[in-house]
Amino acid sequence: MSSAAAPIRSHARARSFGLQIFSTCLAALLLTELWVLRERFTTDALDLRHGPWAAIVRSTRYATPFVLSCLAAGFALGGLRLREELIALATHAALPRRLWPFVLANLAAGTAFGVVSLALLEGPEPGAAFEIALTLAWWFCGALLPLSLVSSVLPLGELARTAWRVRFTVCAGIAVGSLGFLGYRLTESAWPFWQPLAHGTLLLAHELLSVFFDDCLLDQDALVLGLHGFEVVVTKYCCGYEGVGLFLIFFSAFLAIARDRLRFPRALVLLPIGCSVIWLLNGVRIAALVAIGGLVSPEMAIDGFHVYAGWPLVSAVALGCVAVGTRTPYFARRAAETPDVDADNPTAAYLVPLLALIATALVSGAFAEDPAEMYPLRILAALGALATISRRVARMEFQLAPSALACGALAWAIWIGLDAPTSAPWSELESSSSAVRIAAQWVFGSLGSFVVVPIVEELAFRGYLYRRLTSANFERVDPRVFAFVPGLVSSLAFGVMHADWLAATLAGMVYAAAYMRRGRLVDAVVAHGTTNLLLALQHAVFAA
């Protein structure tokens, strides 16, 4: 390589990093604006209005689940095409020469949106014609908020051309997503078949308990099942239809994505099989819930087993059906080969530690009155998973960068600026009088919060998901190359994992920026650990 090429490549990297930081700031600004508007305005006042335009505006309260449903359907139907178009669109991104026109446009759009919202949501009820004009202005100003920011890095003409090329995939995703969302709303409010399912679940759970106990209580009219004074009511939320619905969504997406690997219509048989297995296992779950509450502890049954046992059940059945569909010649066009356990599986290496942490939390939480008591078990499980990929973790060359510490401090400032909750890992068992339990909480809480959890989560969200959204061969993706959409999506996924999703999403963007700067995952880990340490110290200072 000639000596002249080095400055050019260095300049390109600096420009790419500047674009990453700029785009991250724009996304953070947009999320903050949406959060402020959501906190300031509410559509509850429109509940008393009966016009069709008021109903359309009121429906925006369901915008988040509706958009997620449409996105899931769109990527399930045409994920490869959408990803290719998004990657091609990202190549047109560039820093603006003059920033002030976009800033003014964003401020004007935000101001106009606030004024129109004030008139539409909090003003006197307008006439029909004026209400239509206000509603159209409301939607127009709301659309200008993101467009004024996106247009600063992407040409609007290229955005329009990309939207036109994927119009059929987008329309199909909206149609399928709308049907899924409508089905969810119907099942949530007035699903007609929940009572037969509830009676069946009640009788199944009673028969299972009757095998071991002669004095279990059964009231079919009130849908009550009990044992030794502990009673539960099998409502529509416990009859199994929610688990069946989740399975249908998950497995239908799998059928769409893996349609070229499956034999149709044979593979469709797995849908009723999975639904039936989930319903039967839900009866077993209700029986186990009553047994734990009557024999062990009502608190453990309600706050532990009832809360944590559902998701592992649905996940296990769904993954089991996926395994049967891809490994059985009757369902699969070409049965998947059993992977060599000694082979280097990069996907598993990045995801298994997080899955081990989550699975241990779910399973241990189902059998503990206080989930904090099982925290050391979660950390041990995560450490065990990290030990299996120790060679890959060892590749994370540890070279402390001041910028990583600065990113951690910035994420901490964002967290406290949004008034998100803080906690110290050693304060969860403050009521305990046992010196051993306090010491264990100190050791495992600090180890988990400052070291293990940052490593586990950064491996999954930055090391894997951020790069996997760019290419299937994610280990060859250079994280220093600009990738706005993967950075945003991986940060949103990281945010959903936390109670305060907005603060966590913005923090995830900061960790992604730390990773992009040098292309070393250890920088994101250090930034993450620094944030957790500062939050713990802040909590300790204010608690004292």
XYZ file of C-alpha atoms in Angstrom:
544
model
C 0.000 0.000 0.000
C 1.339 3.401 -0.902
C 2.012 5.958 1.784
C -0.564 8.294 0.175
C -3.344 5.753 0.775
C -2.918 5.826 4.554
C -4.081 9.446 5.071
C -7.043 8.842 2.735
C -8.156 5.785 4.698
C -7.623 7.651 7.976
C -9.734 10.553 6.702
C -12.502 8.151 5.592
C -12.576 6.521 9.033
C -12.708 9.888 10.786
C -15.558 10.997 8.523
C -17.406 7.718 9.099
C -17.017 8.030 12.864
C -18.233 11.633 12.760
C -21.306 10.533 10.815
C -21.980 7.785 13.355
C -21.831 10.201 16.269
C -23.964 12.760 14.439
C -26.636 10.187 13.520
C -26.663 8.830 17.056
C -27.255 12.333 18.405
C -30.111 12.831 15.929
C -31.761 9.570 17.011
C -31.337 10.502 20.667
C -32.870 13.937 19.985
C -35.859 12.399 18.200
C -36.497 9.892 20.988
C -36.257 12.663 23.566
C -38.730 14.822 21.624
C -41.199 11.959 21.360
C -40.832 11.187 25.050
C -41.420 14.839 26.036
C -44.485 15.079 23.793
C -45.855 11.835 25.177
C -45.437 13.089 28.735
C -47.050 16.461 27.942
C -50.044 15.423 25.839
C -52.636 12.674 26.233
C -55.503 11.576 24.006
C -57.782 10.769 26.954
C -59.792 13.960 26.398
C -60.910 12.608 23.010
C -62.710 9.684 24.657
C -65.756 11.939 25.097
C -65.833 12.890 21.420
C -67.623 10.646 18.958
C -66.433 11.932 15.592
C -64.456 9.613 13.280
C -61.408 11.894 13.301
C -61.251 11.812 17.099
C -61.267 8.000 16.965
C -58.350 8.026 14.501
C -56.294 10.270 16.768
C -57.188 8.182 19.834
C -55.886 5.095 18.052
C -52.334 6.501 18.190
C -52.102 5.184 21.763
C -51.627 1.782 20.131
C -48.973 3.065 17.731
C -46.040 1.223 19.316
C -47.484 -2.344 19.293
C -49.043 -1.726 15.865
C -45.759 -0.535 14.332
C -43.839 -3.418 15.912
C -46.413 -5.875 14.564
C -46.119 -4.434 11.038
C -42.305 -4.383 11.205
C -42.204 -8.021 12.325
C -44.558 -9.021 9.510
C -42.628 -6.998 6.925
C -39.252 -8.479 7.845
C -40.775 -11.976 8.025
C -42.178 -11.625 4.489
C -39.324 -9.766 2.823
C -36.501 -9.356 5.300
C -33.712 -9.977 2.787
C -35.026 -7.374 0.342
C -35.591 -4.800 3.072
C -32.113 -5.344 4.492
C -30.500 -4.931 1.066
C -32.400 -1.698 0.441
C -31.532 -0.310 3.880
C -27.848 -1.098 3.350
C -27.953 0.584 -0.061
C -29.734 3.579 1.453
C -27.076 3.907 4.160
C -24.385 4.395 1.496
C -25.992 7.757 0.627
C -25.634 9.071 4.180
C -23.401 12.116 4.583
C -22.769 14.881 7.075
C -24.650 18.107 6.230
C -22.580 21.100 5.133
C -24.903 23.455 6.993
C -26.762 22.202 10.028
C -28.845 25.236 10.950
C -31.586 24.776 8.271
C -32.409 21.319 9.633
C -32.312 22.528 13.236
C -34.712 25.359 12.408
C -36.981 22.974 10.506
C -37.053 20.596 13.463
C -37.787 23.396 15.939
C -40.535 24.741 13.685
C -42.076 21.293 13.286
C -41.938 20.664 17.027
C -43.475 24.033 17.833
C -46.227 23.602 15.238
C -46.941 20.073 16.454
C -47.229 21.323 20.039
C -49.592 24.150 19.075
C -51.811 21.875 16.994
C -51.801 19.238 19.750
C -52.844 21.851 22.268
C -55.784 22.929 20.092
C -56.806 19.392 19.138
C -56.399 17.609 22.456
C -57.028 20.294 25.057
C -59.086 22.949 23.295
C -62.877 23.145 22.954
C -64.514 20.666 20.609
C -64.270 22.132 17.096
C -66.714 21.785 14.267
C -66.465 18.882 11.851
C -64.576 20.779 9.144
C -62.149 22.384 11.589
C -61.557 19.027 13.316
C -60.590 17.474 9.975
C -58.175 20.339 9.265
C -56.641 20.088 12.752
C -56.206 16.331 12.461
C -54.518 16.578 9.055
C -52.239 19.348 10.381
C -51.469 17.186 13.442
C -50.347 14.256 11.290
C -48.400 16.531 8.924
C -46.465 18.276 11.714
C -45.842 14.938 13.440
C -44.328 13.526 10.238
C -42.085 16.595 9.852
C -40.399 15.906 13.204
C -38.451 12.810 12.074
C -38.160 13.953 8.439
C -36.435 17.197 9.419
C -33.754 15.169 11.207
C -33.426 12.253 8.775
C -33.114 14.624 5.803
C -29.958 16.089 7.342
C -28.043 12.855 6.649
C -30.115 11.206 3.892
C -31.520 12.864 0.737
C -35.329 12.877 0.771
C -35.373 11.931 -2.898
C -33.389 8.773 -2.206
C -35.695 7.987 0.719
C -38.704 8.297 -1.589
C -37.114 6.079 -4.257
C -36.250 3.422 -1.673
C -39.802 3.523 -0.294
C -41.175 3.065 -3.814
C -38.940 0.046 -4.493
C -40.112 -1.745 -1.336
C -43.739 -0.614 -1.559
C -45.161 -4.101 -2.079
C -43.220 -5.578 0.841
C -44.212 -2.666 3.077
C -47.885 -2.916 2.099
C -47.870 -6.669 2.686
C -46.240 -6.148 6.082
C -48.810 -3.513 7.038
C -51.660 -5.789 5.934
C -50.405 -8.847 7.805
C -49.332 -6.788 10.813
C -52.744 -5.105 10.935
C -54.490 -8.469 10.916
C -52.231 -9.694 13.702
C -52.767 -6.560 15.769
C -56.534 -6.698 15.201
C -56.565 -10.332 16.265
C -54.653 -9.442 19.415
C -57.124 -6.661 20.228
C -60.081 -8.993 19.715
C -58.597 -11.698 21.904
C -57.752 -9.134 24.564
C -61.239 -7.637 24.784
C -63.908 -10.071 23.658
C -62.502 -13.396 22.533
C -65.495 -15.767 22.441
C -63.719 -19.036 23.181
C -61.898 -18.337 26.410
C -64.558 -19.900 28.664
C -64.458 -23.366 26.988
C -60.651 -23.238 27.158
C -60.787 -22.158 30.812
C -63.166 -25.017 31.719
C -60.933 -27.491 29.899
C -57.819 -26.148 31.648
C -59.609 -26.302 35.000
C -60.687 -29.926 34.544
C -57.257 -30.977 33.252
C -55.454 -29.364 36.201
C -57.975 -30.914 38.633
C -57.463 -34.393 37.182
C -53.706 -34.040 37.508
C -53.981 -32.926 41.130
C -56.479 -35.693 41.909
C -53.841 -38.274 41.065
C -51.868 -37.168 44.133
C -54.424 -35.454 46.400
C -57.940 -36.452 47.403
C -59.009 -33.115 48.895
C -58.435 -30.666 46.021
C -61.241 -28.126 45.584
C -63.101 -27.716 42.283
C -65.807 -25.134 41.547
C -66.641 -25.274 37.846
C -69.130 -22.395 37.945
C -66.661 -19.962 39.531
C -63.664 -21.559 37.725
C -61.895 -22.038 41.077
C -59.273 -24.683 41.838
C -57.689 -25.061 45.263
C -55.614 -27.208 47.570
C -55.145 -26.955 51.337
C -56.722 -23.505 51.534
C -54.869 -22.038 48.530
C -57.246 -21.195 45.673
C -56.835 -19.786 42.167
C -59.348 -18.554 39.601
C -58.752 -19.665 36.011
C -59.539 -16.457 34.127
C -59.178 -15.848 30.400
C -55.566 -14.831 31.040
C -54.807 -18.260 32.540
C -56.754 -20.477 30.141
C -53.845 -20.796 27.721
C -54.938 -18.648 24.803
C -52.206 -16.059 25.404
C -49.546 -18.744 25.171
C -51.211 -20.137 22.057
C -51.284 -16.650 20.515
C -47.601 -16.057 21.235
C -46.743 -19.415 19.715
C -48.777 -18.669 16.593
C -46.985 -15.343 16.098
C -43.531 -16.841 16.680
C -44.005 -19.981 14.626
C -45.847 -18.261 11.774
C -42.865 -15.917 11.422
C -40.582 -18.973 11.377
C -42.709 -20.607 8.649
C -42.456 -17.438 6.552
C -38.707 -17.032 7.014
C -37.829 -20.731 6.542
C -40.394 -21.404 3.803
C -37.688 -22.501 1.332
C -36.452 -25.152 3.791
C -39.827 -26.687 4.678
C -42.292 -28.987 2.942
C -45.677 -27.340 2.546
C -48.458 -28.021 3.435
C -46.933 -30.636 5.751
C -45.165 -28.020 7.860
C -48.517 -26.387 8.663
C -49.376 -29.452 10.757
C -46.907 -28.180 13.354
C -49.177 -25.200 14.075
C -52.074 -27.184 15.642
C -49.587 -29.566 17.246
C -47.746 -26.735 18.969
C -50.978 -25.015 20.034
C -52.285 -28.259 21.535
C -49.044 -28.962 23.396
C -48.977 -25.440 24.837
C -52.587 -25.716 26.024
C -51.912 -29.101 27.658
C -48.749 -27.854 29.336
C -50.653 -24.812 30.561
C -52.960 -27.197 32.436
C -49.877 -28.783 33.974
C -48.653 -25.295 34.906
C -51.913 -24.450 36.688
C -51.791 -27.750 38.576
C -48.186 -27.084 39.623
C -49.143 -23.542 40.674
C -51.889 -24.826 42.975
C -49.610 -27.550 44.375
C -46.816 -25.085 45.177
C -49.270 -22.637 46.757
C -50.986 -25.291 48.865
C -47.920 -27.271 49.922
C -44.992 -24.823 49.917
C -45.797 -21.105 49.870
C -48.582 -18.952 48.398
C -46.062 -16.131 47.829
C -43.726 -18.439 45.930
C -46.633 -19.651 43.814
C -48.031 -16.227 42.918
C -44.942 -13.988 42.845
C -42.522 -16.629 41.618
C -43.881 -19.583 39.670
C -46.929 -17.812 38.220
C -44.857 -14.881 36.945
C -41.872 -16.752 35.509
C -43.128 -20.158 34.354
C -45.163 -19.047 31.318
C -42.479 -17.674 29.008
C -40.072 -20.655 29.308
C -42.995 -22.978 28.531
C -43.961 -21.129 25.330
C -40.326 -20.742 24.277
C -39.569 -24.417 24.830
C -42.546 -25.561 22.739
C -41.810 -23.068 19.949
C -38.128 -24.028 19.768
C -39.070 -27.703 19.930
C -41.379 -27.290 16.938
C -38.623 -25.419 15.083
C -36.228 -28.308 15.781
C -38.780 -30.878 14.606
C -39.570 -28.831 11.501
C -35.945 -28.407 10.441
C -34.567 -31.815 11.464
C -37.368 -34.208 10.478
C -37.364 -35.322 6.822
C -41.166 -35.399 6.819
C -41.330 -31.630 7.378
C -37.961 -30.423 6.043
C -36.843 -30.410 2.404
C -33.343 -31.151 3.647
C -32.988 -32.101 7.290
C -30.513 -29.900 9.118
C -27.326 -31.608 10.153
C -26.612 -31.938 13.839
C -23.906 -29.402 14.604
C -20.585 -30.592 15.866
C -20.359 -29.638 19.528
C -16.655 -29.045 19.119
C -17.104 -26.723 16.139
C -16.596 -23.026 16.576
C -20.104 -21.531 16.491
C -19.763 -17.730 16.533
C -23.497 -17.070 17.007
C -23.693 -19.325 20.054
C -20.533 -17.786 21.469
C -22.092 -14.325 21.482
C -25.611 -15.278 22.592
C -25.275 -18.262 24.953
C -24.042 -16.214 27.966
C -27.048 -13.886 27.769
C -29.447 -16.795 27.253
C -27.909 -18.578 30.239
C -28.388 -15.469 32.378
C -32.033 -15.010 31.303
C -32.937 -18.690 31.540
C -31.475 -18.983 35.023
C -33.376 -15.875 36.111
C -36.651 -17.313 34.787
C -36.207 -20.778 36.253
C -34.794 -19.689 39.611
C -37.341 -16.887 39.932
C -40.155 -19.410 39.614
C -39.048 -21.138 42.815
C -38.010 -18.211 45.004
C -40.142 -15.781 46.985
C -37.464 -13.105 46.560
C -35.758 -13.285 43.127
C -32.779 -11.332 44.528
C -31.858 -14.403 46.575
C -31.106 -16.270 43.356
C -28.902 -13.537 41.868
C -25.634 -15.403 42.669
C -26.985 -18.407 40.755
C -27.572 -16.251 37.681
C -24.016 -14.892 37.803
C -22.581 -18.384 38.212
C -24.560 -19.587 35.202
C -23.311 -16.651 33.131
C -19.723 -17.259 34.261
C -20.078 -20.912 33.290
C -21.285 -19.909 29.831
C -18.433 -17.400 29.479
C -15.964 -20.111 30.477
C -17.079 -22.202 27.483
C -16.119 -19.348 25.150
C -13.080 -18.217 27.110
C -10.873 -18.220 24.026
C -13.196 -15.827 22.232
C -13.481 -13.565 25.278
C -9.696 -13.577 25.576
C -9.496 -12.066 22.066
C -11.029 -8.859 23.447
C -7.663 -7.166 23.831
C -7.927 -5.152 27.012
C -6.411 -1.749 26.490
C -8.121 0.872 28.614
C -9.214 3.861 26.544
C -10.177 7.146 28.214
C -12.901 7.553 25.589
C -14.620 4.381 26.885
C -14.702 5.807 30.406
C -16.066 9.077 28.992
C -18.802 7.216 27.130
C -19.748 5.410 30.341
C -19.973 8.730 32.170
C -22.082 10.192 29.341
C -24.522 7.260 29.515
C -24.743 7.772 33.296
C -25.519 11.470 32.779
C -28.251 10.605 30.278
C -29.699 8.058 32.708
C -29.941 10.452 35.633
C -31.012 13.298 33.334
C -34.105 11.270 32.383
C -34.705 10.527 36.084
C -34.405 6.778 35.520
C -34.209 4.640 38.689
C -30.828 3.858 40.214
C -29.837 0.963 42.435
C -26.796 -0.628 44.004
C -26.294 -4.382 43.556
C -25.596 -4.803 47.271
C -28.816 -3.085 48.399
C -31.370 -5.644 47.192
C -31.182 -7.641 50.426
C -31.042 -4.757 52.882
C -33.530 -6.446 55.221
C -31.368 -9.522 55.590
C -29.633 -9.987 58.934
C -27.408 -12.828 57.748
C -23.772 -11.824 57.342
C -23.253 -14.604 54.796
C -26.127 -13.405 52.625
C -24.945 -9.793 52.809
C -21.407 -10.815 51.845
C -22.719 -12.919 48.964
C -24.811 -9.999 47.756
C -21.798 -7.691 47.867
C -19.523 -10.118 46.016
C -21.912 -11.434 43.381
C -23.770 -8.145 43.012
C -20.597 -6.198 42.309
C -19.131 -8.928 40.095
C -22.355 -9.190 38.130
C -23.201 -5.517 37.758
C -19.730 -4.195 36.972
C -18.145 -7.115 35.081
C -20.312 -10.086 34.083
C -23.501 -8.337 32.941
C -21.617 -5.736 30.832
C -19.639 -8.512 29.104
C -22.711 -10.689 28.533
C -24.946 -7.896 27.223
C -22.298 -6.269 25.040
C -21.443 -9.621 23.457
C -25.099 -10.067 22.504
C -26.229 -6.562 21.562
C -23.124 -4.910 20.191
C -20.851 -7.851 19.344
C -23.580 -9.937 17.676
C -26.828 -8.066 16.931
C -25.235 -4.798 15.782
C -23.068 -6.614 13.217
C -25.566 -9.374 12.358
C -28.049 -6.755 11.155
C -25.417 -5.720 8.610
C -24.322 -9.126 7.350
C -24.946 -12.822 8.019
C -21.157 -13.252 8.174
C -21.124 -10.789 11.060
C -17.636 -11.554 12.355
C -16.153 -10.035 9.190
C -18.093 -6.778 9.615
C -15.892 -3.866 10.591
C -17.787 -2.054 13.386
C -15.951 1.163 12.539
C -17.864 1.420 9.258
C -20.999 3.552 9.557
C -24.137 1.482 10.240
C -26.906 3.707 11.577
C -29.873 1.320 11.327
C -28.110 -1.637 13.016
C -26.897 0.717 15.747
C -30.388 2.064 16.357
C -32.148 -1.318 16.232
C -29.623 -3.037 18.510
C -29.899 -0.145 20.974
C -33.701 -0.374 20.939
C -33.487 -4.115 21.585
C -31.112 -3.388 24.463
C -33.539 -0.765 25.799
C -36.514 -3.130 25.752
C -34.592 -5.401 28.111
C -34.726 -2.707 30.803
C -37.568 -1.185 32.794
C -36.767 2.380 31.698
C -36.499 1.634 27.971
C -35.821 5.186 26.783
C -32.846 5.776 29.074
C -31.486 2.304 28.325
C -31.887 2.818 24.559
C -29.949 6.089 24.655
C -27.283 4.446 26.821
C -27.086 1.616 24.276
C -26.428 4.165 21.549
C -23.548 5.574 23.573
C -22.081 2.072 24.043
C -22.442 1.480 20.291
C -20.534 4.715 19.644
C -17.789 3.542 21.993
C -17.600 0.269 20.055
C -17.542 2.026 16.681
C -14.725 4.378 17.595
C -11.940 1.790 17.709
C -13.812 -1.336 16.664
C -13.029 -3.024 19.975
C -15.863 -4.566 21.938
C -13.952 -4.102 25.180
C -14.604 -0.346 24.907
C -18.368 -0.945 25.026
C -17.885 -3.308 27.975
C -15.816 -0.738 29.877
C -18.355 2.019 29.130
C -21.218 -0.216 30.281
C -19.434 -1.193 33.482
C -18.534 2.445 34.180
C -22.188 3.472 33.906
C -23.286 0.723 36.292
C -20.560 1.677 38.759
C -21.530 5.365 38.717
C -25.222 4.494 39.167
C -24.391 2.268 42.119
C -22.207 4.949 43.743
C -24.914 7.563 43.217
C -27.504 5.282 44.829
C -25.194 4.608 47.765
C -24.531 8.329 48.317
C -28.200 9.293 48.286
C -29.183 6.267 50.396
C -26.658 7.318 53.035
